[in-house]
Coordinates of C-alpha atoms in Angstrom, one line a residue:
X1 CA 0.0 0.0 0.0
X2 CA 1.4 3.4 -1.1
X3 CA 1.4 6.4 1.3
X4 CA 0.2 9.9 0.7
X5 CA 3.8 11.3 0.5
X6 CA 4.7 9.1 -2.5
X7 CA 1.6 10.4 -4.4
X8 CA 2.7 14.0 -3.7
X9 CA 6.2 13.2 -4.9
X10 CA 4.9 11.6 -8.1
X11 CA 2.6 14.5 -8.8
X12 CA 5.5 16.9 -8.5
X13 CA 7.5 14.8 -10.9
X14 CA 4.5 14.7 -13.3
X15 CA 4.1 18.5 -13.1
X16 CA 7.6 19.0 -14.3
X17 CA 7.9 16.2 -16.9
X18 CA 4.3 15.6 -18.0
X19 CA 3.2 12.4 -19.6
X20 CA 5.5 10.4 -21.9
X21 CA 9.2 9.9 -22.1
X22 CA 11.9 12.4 -20.9
X23 CA 15.7 12.2 -20.7
X24 CA 16.8 13.0 -17.2
X25 CA 19.7 12.3 -14.9
X26 CA 19.1 10.8 -11.4
X27 CA 20.2 14.2 -10.1
X28 CA 17.4 15.9 -12.0
X29 CA 14.8 13.5 -10.6
X30 CA 16.2 13.9 -7.1
X31 CA 15.6 17.6 -7.4
X32 CA 12.0 17.0 -8.2
X33 CA 11.6 14.7 -5.2
X34 CA 13.8 17.0 -3.0
X35 CA 15.6 14.0 -1.6
X36 CA 18.9 12.1 -1.9
X37 CA 19.8 10.2 -5.1
X38 CA 19.9 7.0 -3.1
X39 CA 16.3 7.5 -1.9
X40 CA 15.3 8.6 -5.4
X41 CA 16.3 5.2 -6.8
X42 CA 14.2 3.6 -4.1
X43 CA 11.2 5.8 -5.0
X44 CA 11.6 5.1 -8.7
X45 CA 11.6 1.4 -8.1
X46 CA 8.5 1.6 -6.0
X47 CA 6.7 3.7 -8.5
X48 CA 7.7 1.4 -11.3
X49 CA 6.3 -1.5 -9.4
X50 CA 3.0 0.4 -9.0
X51 CA 2.9 0.9 -12.8
X52 CA 3.1 4.7 -12.5
X53 CA 6.3 5.1 -14.5
X54 CA 9.1 3.3 -16.2
X55 CA 12.8 4.2 -15.5
X56 CA 15.7 3.0 -17.6
X57 CA 19.0 4.4 -16.1
X58 CA 22.2 4.8 -18.1
X59 CA 25.3 3.8 -16.2
X60 CA 27.8 6.5 -15.4
X61 CA 27.3 9.7 -13.4
X62 CA 25.7 12.5 -15.3
X63 CA 24.2 10.3 -18.0
X64 CA 20.6 10.8 -18.8
X65 CA 18.3 7.9 -18.3
X66 CA 14.8 7.5 -19.8
X67 CA 11.8 8.1 -17.6
X68 CA 8.2 7.7 -18.8
X69 CA 5.3 8.9 -16.6
X70 CA 2.5 6.4 -17.5
X71 CA -0.4 7.6 -15.4
X72 CA -2.1 10.8 -14.2
X73 CA -1.4 11.5 -10.5
X74 CA -5.1 11.6 -9.7
X75 CA -5.6 8.2 -11.4
X76 CA -2.7 6.9 -9.4
X77 CA -4.5 8.2 -6.3
X78 CA -7.8 6.5 -7.3
X79 CA -5.9 3.2 -7.9
X80 CA -4.6 3.3 -4.3
X81 CA -8.0 4.4 -2.9
X82 CA -9.6 1.4 -4.7
X83 CA -7.3 -0.9 -2.8
X84 CA -7.9 0.9 0.5
X85 CA -11.6 0.7 0.2
X86 CA -11.5 -3.1 -0.4
X87 CA -9.9 -3.4 3.1
X88 CA -12.3 -0.8 4.6
X89 CA -9.3 1.4 5.5
X90 CA -11.2 4.6 5.4
X91 CA -8.6 6.6 7.3
X92 CA -6.1 5.9 4.5
X93 CA -8.8 6.7 1.9
X94 CA -9.2 10.2 3.4
X95 CA -5.5 10.8 3.6
X96 CA -4.9 9.7 0.0
X97 CA -7.8 11.8 -1.4
X98 CA -6.4 14.8 0.3
X99 CA -2.9 14.5 -1.1
X100 CA -1.1 17.8 -1.9
X101 CA -3.6 20.0 0.0
X102 CA -6.7 18.8 -1.8
X103 CA -10.0 19.3 -0.1
X104 CA -11.0 15.8 1.2
X105 CA -14.7 16.3 1.0
X106 CA -14.8 17.5 -2.6
X107 CA -12.1 15.0 -3.6
X108 CA -14.1 12.1 -2.2
X109 CA -17.2 13.3 -4.1
X110 CA -15.2 13.4 -7.3
X111 CA -13.8 9.9 -6.7
X112 CA -17.3 8.5 -6.2
X113 CA -18.7 10.2 -9.3
X114 CA -15.8 9.7 -11.7
X115 CA -16.8 6.3 -12.8
X116 CA -20.2 7.5 -14.1
X117 CA -19.1 10.9 -15.5
X118 CA -19.1 10.8 -19.3
X119 CA -19.0 14.5 -20.2
X120 CA -15.7 15.6 -21.8
X121 CA -14.4 18.6 -19.8
X122 CA -10.9 19.1 -21.4
X123 CA -10.1 21.3 -24.4
X124 CA -6.9 20.3 -26.2
X125 CA -4.6 22.7 -28.1
X126 CA -1.9 21.4 -30.4
X127 CA 1.1 23.6 -30.2
X128 CA 4.4 23.7 -32.1
X129 CA 7.0 24.9 -29.6
X130 CA 7.8 24.7 -25.9
X131 CA 6.2 27.3 -23.6
X132 CA 8.8 29.7 -22.1
X133 CA 9.0 31.4 -18.7
X134 CA 5.5 32.4 -17.5
X135 CA 6.8 35.4 -15.5
X136 CA 4.7 38.5 -16.3
X137 CA 7.8 40.7 -16.4
X138 CA 9.8 38.4 -18.7
X139 CA 7.4 37.1 -21.3
X140 CA 6.9 38.9 -24.7
X141 CA 5.6 36.1 -26.9
X142 CA 1.9 36.0 -27.7
X143 CA 1.0 32.6 -26.3
X144 CA 3.0 33.1 -23.1
X145 CA 1.3 36.5 -22.5
X146 CA -2.1 34.9 -23.0
X147 CA -1.4 32.1 -20.6
X148 CA -0.3 34.7 -18.1
X149 CA -3.6 36.5 -18.5
X150 CA -5.3 33.2 -17.6
X151 CA -3.1 32.3 -14.6
X152 CA -2.8 35.8 -13.1
X153 CA -5.1 38.8 -12.6
X154 CA -4.5 42.4 -13.6
X155 CA -6.1 45.3 -11.8
X156 CA -8.4 46.0 -14.8
X157 CA -9.6 44.1 -17.8
X158 CA -10.6 44.9 -21.4
X159 CA -14.1 43.7 -22.2
X160 CA -14.7 44.4 -25.9
X161 CA -13.3 47.9 -25.7
X162 CA -14.7 48.7 -22.3
X163 CA -12.7 48.8 -19.0
X164 CA -13.9 46.4 -16.4
X165 CA -12.7 45.7 -12.9
X166 CA -10.6 42.5 -12.6
X167 CA -8.6 42.2 -9.4
X168 CA -9.9 45.7 -8.5
X169 CA -13.7 45.8 -8.3
X170 CA -13.7 49.6 -8.5
X171 CA -11.3 52.5 -9.2
X172 CA -11.2 56.3 -9.1
X173 CA -9.0 58.8 -10.9
X174 CA -8.3 62.4 -9.8
X175 CA -9.4 65.3 -12.0
X176 CA -5.8 65.9 -13.2
X177 CA -5.5 62.2 -14.2
X178 CA -2.5 61.7 -12.0
X179 CA -3.8 59.9 -8.9
X180 CA -5.4 56.5 -9.5
X181 CA -7.0 54.6 -6.6
X182 CA -7.9 50.9 -6.8
X183 CA -10.2 48.9 -4.5
X184 CA -9.3 45.2 -4.4
X185 CA -11.7 42.3 -4.2
X186 CA -11.9 41.0 -0.7
X187 CA -10.7 37.5 0.2
X188 CA -8.8 37.0 -3.0
X189 CA -6.3 34.1 -2.8
X190 CA -3.4 32.9 -4.9
X191 CA -3.4 29.4 -6.3
X192 CA -1.4 28.2 -3.3
X193 CA -4.3 29.5 -1.2
X194 CA -2.2 32.3 0.4
X195 CA -4.1 35.6 0.6
X196 CA -3.5 38.2 -2.0
X197 CA -2.8 41.6 -0.3
X198 CA -2.2 45.2 -1.4
X199 CA 1.4 44.6 -0.6
X200 CA 1.6 42.0 -3.4
X201 CA 0.2 44.6 -5.8
X202 CA 2.7 47.2 -4.7
X203 CA 5.6 44.8 -5.0
X204 CA 4.5 43.6 -8.5
X205 CA 4.5 47.2 -9.7
X206 CA 7.9 47.9 -8.1
X207 CA 9.2 44.8 -10.0
X208 CA 7.7 46.2 -13.2
X209 CA 9.4 49.5 -12.7
X210 CA 12.8 47.8 -12.2
X211 CA 12.4 45.6 -15.3
X212 CA 15.1 46.2 -17.8
X213 CA 12.5 45.7 -20.6
X214 CA 9.3 47.3 -19.3
X215 CA 10.6 50.3 -17.3
X216 CA 10.4 52.7 -20.2
X217 CA 6.7 52.0 -20.6
X218 CA 6.0 52.5 -16.9
X219 CA 8.5 55.3 -16.2
X220 CA 5.6 57.7 -15.7
X221 CA 4.8 56.0 -12.4
X222 CA 6.0 58.2 -9.5
X223 CA 4.9 55.9 -6.6
X224 CA 2.7 53.0 -5.7
X225 CA 1.4 52.7 -2.2
X226 CA -1.1 50.6 -0.2
X227 CA -3.2 52.8 2.1
X228 CA -4.8 49.7 3.7
X229 CA -5.0 46.1 2.8
X230 CA -7.8 46.6 0.3
X231 CA -6.7 49.8 -1.4
X232 CA -3.8 50.7 -3.7
X233 CA -2.9 54.2 -5.0
X234 CA -0.7 54.8 -8.0
X235 CA 0.6 58.4 -8.6
X236 CA 1.8 59.4 -12.0
X237 CA 4.5 62.0 -12.8
X238 CA 2.4 63.4 -15.7
X239 CA -1.3 63.0 -16.5
X240 CA -2.1 60.0 -18.7
X241 CA -5.7 59.3 -19.6
X242 CA -4.5 56.0 -21.3
X243 CA -3.0 54.6 -18.1
X244 CA -6.0 52.5 -17.2
X245 CA -5.6 50.6 -20.5
X246 CA -2.0 49.8 -19.6
X247 CA -3.3 48.1 -16.5
X248 CA -5.1 45.5 -18.7
X249 CA -1.8 44.3 -20.2
X250 CA -0.3 40.9 -19.0
X251 CA 3.0 42.4 -17.7
X252 CA 1.0 44.3 -15.0
X253 CA -0.3 40.9 -13.6
X254 CA -0.1 40.6 -9.8
X255 CA 2.2 38.0 -8.4
X256 CA 3.0 36.9 -4.8
X257 CA 5.7 39.4 -3.7
X258 CA 8.1 36.6 -2.7
X259 CA 8.3 35.4 -6.3
X260 CA 8.8 38.6 -8.2
X261 CA 12.6 38.6 -8.2
X262 CA 12.9 34.8 -8.2
X263 CA 15.4 33.1 -10.6
X264 CA 14.0 31.1 -13.5
X265 CA 14.8 27.8 -11.7
X266 CA 13.1 28.9 -8.4
X267 CA 10.1 30.7 -10.0
X268 CA 6.6 29.2 -9.8
X269 CA 3.7 30.6 -11.9
X270 CA 1.3 31.2 -9.0
X271 CA -1.4 33.7 -9.7
X272 CA -5.0 34.3 -8.6
X273 CA -6.6 33.9 -12.1
X274 CA -9.3 31.5 -13.3
X275 CA -6.7 28.7 -14.1
X276 CA -3.9 27.0 -12.2
X277 CA -0.8 25.9 -14.0
X278 CA -1.2 22.1 -13.3
X279 CA 1.6 20.7 -15.6
X280 CA 4.4 22.6 -17.3
X281 CA 6.6 20.3 -19.3
X282 CA 8.1 20.3 -22.8
X283 CA 5.4 18.0 -24.0
X284 CA 2.3 19.1 -22.1
X285 CA 1.1 22.4 -20.4
X286 CA -2.1 22.0 -18.5
X287 CA -4.3 24.7 -17.1
X288 CA -6.8 23.5 -14.5
X289 CA -9.8 25.4 -13.3
X290 CA -9.2 27.3 -10.0
X291 CA -12.1 26.6 -7.6
X292 CA -11.3 29.7 -5.4
X293 CA -11.3 32.3 -8.2
X294 CA -12.8 35.5 -7.0
X295 CA -15.2 35.9 -9.9
X296 CA -17.3 33.5 -12.0
X297 CA -15.4 30.3 -12.3
X298 CA -14.2 28.9 -15.7
X299 CA -16.8 26.8 -17.4
X300 CA -14.3 24.1 -18.6
X301 CA -12.1 22.0 -16.2
X302 CA -8.9 21.8 -18.2
X303 CA -7.1 23.4 -21.1
X304 CA -4.2 21.3 -22.4
X305 CA -1.4 22.4 -24.8
X306 CA 0.1 19.3 -26.5
X307 CA 3.5 20.2 -27.8
X308 CA 5.2 18.7 -30.8
X309 CA 8.0 20.6 -32.5
X310 CA 7.5 19.1 -35.9
X311 CA 4.2 20.8 -36.2
X312 CA 6.1 24.1 -36.7
X313 CA 7.0 23.2 -40.2
X314 CA 3.4 23.5 -41.5
X315 CA 1.5 25.5 -38.9
X316 CA 0.8 29.1 -39.7
X317 CA 1.7 31.6 -36.9
X318 CA -1.7 33.3 -37.5
X319 CA -3.7 30.1 -36.9
X320 CA -4.3 28.0 -33.8
X321 CA -6.5 25.0 -33.2
X322 CA -8.8 23.7 -30.4
X323 CA -9.7 20.1 -30.3
X324 CA -11.7 17.5 -28.3
X325 CA -10.9 13.9 -27.6
X326 CA -13.9 12.9 -29.8
X327 CA -14.9 13.2 -33.4
X328 CA -16.4 16.6 -34.3
X329 CA -16.7 18.9 -37.3
X330 CA -15.3 22.4 -36.8
X331 CA -15.8 26.0 -37.6
X332 CA -13.4 29.0 -37.7
X333 CA -13.3 32.3 -35.8
X334 CA -11.2 35.2 -37.3
X335 CA -10.0 38.6 -36.2
X336 CA -8.2 40.9 -38.6
X337 CA -7.4 43.7 -36.1
X338 CA -5.0 42.1 -33.6
X339 CA -1.9 44.0 -34.8
X340 CA 0.3 44.9 -37.7
X341 CA 3.8 44.5 -39.1
X342 CA 6.0 47.6 -39.6
X343 CA 9.2 48.6 -41.4
X344 CA 11.7 50.7 -39.5
X345 CA 14.4 52.5 -41.4
X346 CA 17.1 53.4 -38.9
X347 CA 20.0 54.4 -41.2
X348 CA 19.9 58.0 -42.4
X349 CA 20.9 57.0 -46.0
X350 CA 17.8 54.8 -46.2
X351 CA 15.3 57.4 -44.9
X352 CA 14.1 58.5 -48.3
X353 CA 10.8 58.3 -50.1
X354 CA 12.4 56.2 -52.9
X355 CA 13.9 53.5 -50.6
X356 CA 10.8 53.3 -48.5
X357 CA 8.5 52.9 -51.6
X358 CA 10.8 50.3 -53.2
X359 CA 10.7 48.2 -50.0
X360 CA 7.0 48.5 -49.6
X361 CA 6.6 47.4 -53.3
X362 CA 8.9 44.4 -52.6
X363 CA 6.9 43.3 -49.6
X364 CA 3.7 43.4 -51.7
X365 CA 5.3 40.7 -53.9
X366 CA 6.1 42.9 -56.8
X367 CA 9.5 42.3 -58.4
X368 CA 11.7 45.4 -58.2
X369 CA 15.4 46.4 -58.2
X370 CA 16.5 48.2 -55.1
X371 CA 19.7 50.1 -54.7
X372 CA 20.7 49.7 -51.1
X373 CA 24.1 50.5 -49.5
X374 CA 26.4 47.5 -49.0
X375 CA 26.6 45.7 -45.7
X376 CA 23.4 46.9 -44.1
X377 CA 22.2 45.3 -40.9
X378 CA 18.8 43.8 -41.0
X379 CA 16.7 42.2 -38.2
X380 CA 13.3 40.6 -38.1
X381 CA 11.1 39.0 -35.4
X382 CA 10.4 35.3 -34.9
X383 CA 7.1 34.9 -36.7
X384 CA 6.4 33.6 -40.2
X385 CA 5.2 37.0 -41.5
X386 CA 8.4 38.8 -40.5
X387 CA 10.5 35.9 -41.8
X388 CA 8.7 36.1 -45.1
X389 CA 9.4 39.8 -45.5
X390 CA 13.0 39.4 -44.4
X391 CA 13.5 36.6 -47.0
X392 CA 12.2 38.9 -49.8
X393 CA 14.6 41.6 -48.6
X394 CA 17.6 39.2 -48.4
X395 CA 17.0 38.2 -52.1
X396 CA 17.6 41.7 -53.3
X397 CA 20.3 43.0 -51.0
X398 CA 22.4 39.8 -50.4
X399 CA 22.5 40.5 -46.6
X400 CA 21.5 38.0 -44.0
X401 CA 18.7 39.1 -41.7
X402 CA 19.1 38.4 -37.9
X403 CA 16.1 36.9 -36.2
X404 CA 15.1 38.1 -32.7
X405 CA 12.4 37.4 -30.3
X406 CA 9.3 39.5 -30.4
X407 CA 9.8 42.9 -28.8
X408 CA 13.6 42.5 -28.6
X409 CA 15.5 45.0 -30.7
X410 CA 19.2 45.2 -31.8
X411 CA 21.4 48.2 -31.6
X412 CA 22.7 49.7 -34.8
X413 CA 20.2 47.8 -37.0
X414 CA 19.7 49.6 -40.3
X415 CA 16.4 48.0 -41.2
X416 CA 14.1 46.3 -38.8
X417 CA 10.8 44.4 -39.4
X418 CA 8.7 44.3 -36.3
X419 CA 5.2 43.4 -35.1
X420 CA 2.9 45.7 -33.1
X421 CA 0.0 44.1 -31.2
X422 CA -3.2 45.9 -30.3
X423 CA -2.9 45.1 -26.5
X424 CA -5.4 45.8 -25.2
X425 CA -6.4 48.2 -28.1
X426 CA -4.8 49.8 -31.1
X427 CA -3.8 53.1 -29.3
X428 CA -2.3 51.5 -26.3
X429 CA -0.5 48.9 -28.5
X430 CA 1.2 51.6 -30.5
X431 CA 2.0 53.8 -27.5
X432 CA 3.7 50.7 -25.9
X433 CA 5.8 50.1 -29.0
X434 CA 6.8 53.7 -29.4
X435 CA 7.9 53.9 -25.8
X436 CA 9.6 50.5 -25.7
X437 CA 11.6 50.9 -29.0
X438 CA 14.9 52.1 -27.6
X439 CA 16.6 53.7 -30.7
X440 CA 14.4 56.7 -31.7
X441 CA 17.0 59.2 -30.4
X442 CA 19.5 57.9 -33.0
X443 CA 17.5 59.1 -36.0
X444 CA 14.8 61.7 -35.2
X445 CA 14.1 64.8 -33.4
X446 CA 13.2 63.6 -29.9
X447 CA 11.6 67.0 -29.1
X448 CA 9.2 66.7 -31.9
X449 CA 8.6 63.0 -31.3
X450 CA 7.9 63.6 -27.6
X451 CA 5.5 66.4 -28.5
X452 CA 3.4 64.1 -30.7
X453 CA 3.5 61.3 -28.0
X454 CA 2.4 63.7 -25.3
X455 CA -0.5 64.9 -27.4
X456 CA -1.5 61.2 -27.9
X457 CA -1.3 60.3 -24.2
X458 CA -3.2 63.4 -23.0
X459 CA -5.9 63.4 -25.6
X460 CA -9.5 62.4 -24.6
X461 CA -10.3 58.8 -25.4
X462 CA -12.5 59.7 -28.4
X463 CA -9.6 61.8 -29.9
X464 CA -6.8 59.3 -29.4
X465 CA -7.3 57.4 -32.7
X466 CA -7.1 60.8 -34.5
X467 CA -3.9 61.8 -32.7
X468 CA -2.4 58.3 -33.3
X469 CA -3.0 58.7 -37.0
X470 CA -1.3 62.1 -37.0
X471 CA 1.8 60.6 -35.3
X472 CA 1.9 57.6 -37.7
X473 CA 1.6 60.0 -40.7
X474 CA 4.5 62.0 -39.4
X475 CA 6.7 58.9 -38.9
X476 CA 5.7 57.8 -42.5
X477 CA 6.4 61.3 -44.0
X478 CA 9.8 61.3 -42.2
X479 CA 10.5 57.9 -43.9
X480 CA 11.2 56.4 -40.4
X481 CA 8.4 53.8 -40.2
X482 CA 5.7 52.4 -42.5
X483 CA 3.0 49.8 -41.9
X484 CA 3.6 46.8 -44.1
X485 CA 0.4 44.8 -43.4
X486 CA -2.2 44.1 -40.8
X487 CA -2.3 40.9 -38.9
X488 CA -5.2 38.4 -39.0
X489 CA -5.6 35.5 -36.6
X490 CA -7.8 32.5 -37.0
X491 CA -8.9 29.8 -34.5
X492 CA -10.2 26.4 -35.8
X493 CA -12.7 25.1 -33.3
X494 CA -14.9 22.0 -32.9
X495 CA -18.6 22.7 -33.2
X496 CA -19.3 21.7 -29.6
X497 CA -16.9 24.3 -28.1
X498 CA -18.8 27.5 -27.5
X499 CA -17.8 31.0 -26.2
X500 CA -14.9 31.5 -28.6
X501 CA -14.0 35.2 -29.2
X502 CA -10.5 36.2 -30.3
X503 CA -9.1 38.8 -28.0
X504 CA -6.5 41.5 -28.5
X505 CA -3.6 39.2 -27.6
X506 CA -4.6 36.8 -30.4
X507 CA -6.2 33.9 -28.4
X508 CA -9.5 34.0 -26.6
X509 CA -10.8 34.1 -23.0
X510 CA -10.5 30.5 -21.8
X511 CA -12.7 31.2 -18.9
X512 CA -15.7 31.6 -21.2
X513 CA -15.2 28.5 -23.2
X514 CA -17.7 25.6 -22.6
X515 CA -18.4 22.3 -24.3
X516 CA -21.9 21.7 -25.6
X517 CA -23.0 18.1 -25.0
X518 CA -23.8 16.1 -28.1
X519 CA -26.8 13.9 -28.3
X520 CA -24.8 11.4 -30.3
X521 CA -21.4 11.1 -28.7
X522 CA -18.8 9.4 -30.9
X523 CA -16.0 7.3 -29.5
X524 CA -12.8 9.0 -28.2
X525 CA -9.8 8.6 -30.5
X526 CA -6.1 9.1 -30.5
X527 CA -5.5 12.8 -29.9
X528 CA -2.0 12.8 -31.2
X529 CA -3.0 11.4 -34.5
X530 CA -6.0 13.6 -34.9
X531 CA -4.1 16.8 -34.0
X532 CA -1.3 15.9 -36.5
X533 CA -3.9 15.4 -39.2
X534 CA -5.5 18.8 -38.5
X535 CA -2.3 20.7 -38.8
X536 CA -0.8 18.7 -41.7
X537 CA -3.6 16.9 -43.5
X538 CA -2.5 14.1 -45.9

């Protein structure tokens, strides 16, 4: 008979490795178990006997053996509970059901009902790359930022162009638009069930202000203070009517203060949002519904990202898929206003109407001869659209373009191809890009640029689109920046999944997704085969 502690150790292993085969050293596994290598070998032998995993070590210190997690932790628990119930050992049943801090009463209810539950409550998402660090201050990629918005909470939220309370149930702003006061939802807890306090909000913003990447965007913050445990005040150096929209962005998500400056190895993605990060491995990332969420709970139990790098060859960056573990026809949801791609001309010799027009003609797939200076430096971001434009450019100038992560810019680049996302709307997205791009001072009048930017950030909301267009026209007339194309995103979704609405990040609000029961359920099938066929049909 297994004990509760071994279940907890196995679940920690599963959270880090996920299902399937991984190559790990005994030292790696010992770190997941937080015990000696000798005891780790004993645990692996016991778990192998139980049928939870297989372990094939390679002789020699530092060599990577093959470990394969065969069973979900909760199913391993149910197996042991089954054995305990046959001997009427109810004390052990209650201990096992409550492993890793689970509520015993609800866990026992779920155990008793799980054999008759037939409703699928997991949405599967095929994905083509590993998920990177889910730290709100570190992530710039689209999917990571969306996952952060599901795991954590920001003070405010964008609801179809309207500001809604999120972690803050209410807020006030002074007449001069400099003092913002937020009232936090009472009894909010993080996923580890520790209480979220105003001190966590203050610490999260202090971390944001000290971020090497984000500090330019939030340099207008003069101070952040908690007047009491339920209220936070943010004072700005200059008025900014747009500030509330910044507070909807994923980098402003609130973390436990103890984790803000954690190293990557020590960091845990613990938020207060609608989903808990249940598994985070290079093969599977699982979001699980958080029962103690301070608003309406998510309608679906699990969202699972199944990762296979070979899918990257055929998958379009602008398209993602949802899937269910049963046969279903599908429909598509599109949004053509999630962002755009821009051309930046940073070298003075290139800042002419002729060069800009020739490049724009090239990007529109029209053959053209371009006279560019030799040995120019080119960079592009890591998405298929930017790669496509860079490849066209490389053909006519014989210079290799350097690929960078989204939002990461290279000094002394002559031509840059970048993306701008409408997070949480077009105006705020452009303001964020204009403030974060670090090289404006190298090739334009900062005084004039700052004047345009100030007009944009102080304009009334209904005038901001007009002011933004004035600024973009000026940048285009100066031959500094031009919009190449707008970005469209598409989700392919089974008919039975409802509540899909592409958001400004380029995904959709997972909390609102739900699965419509079918009167004629078909048999479950192999998810890996089905997902592969969706992305790369034969």
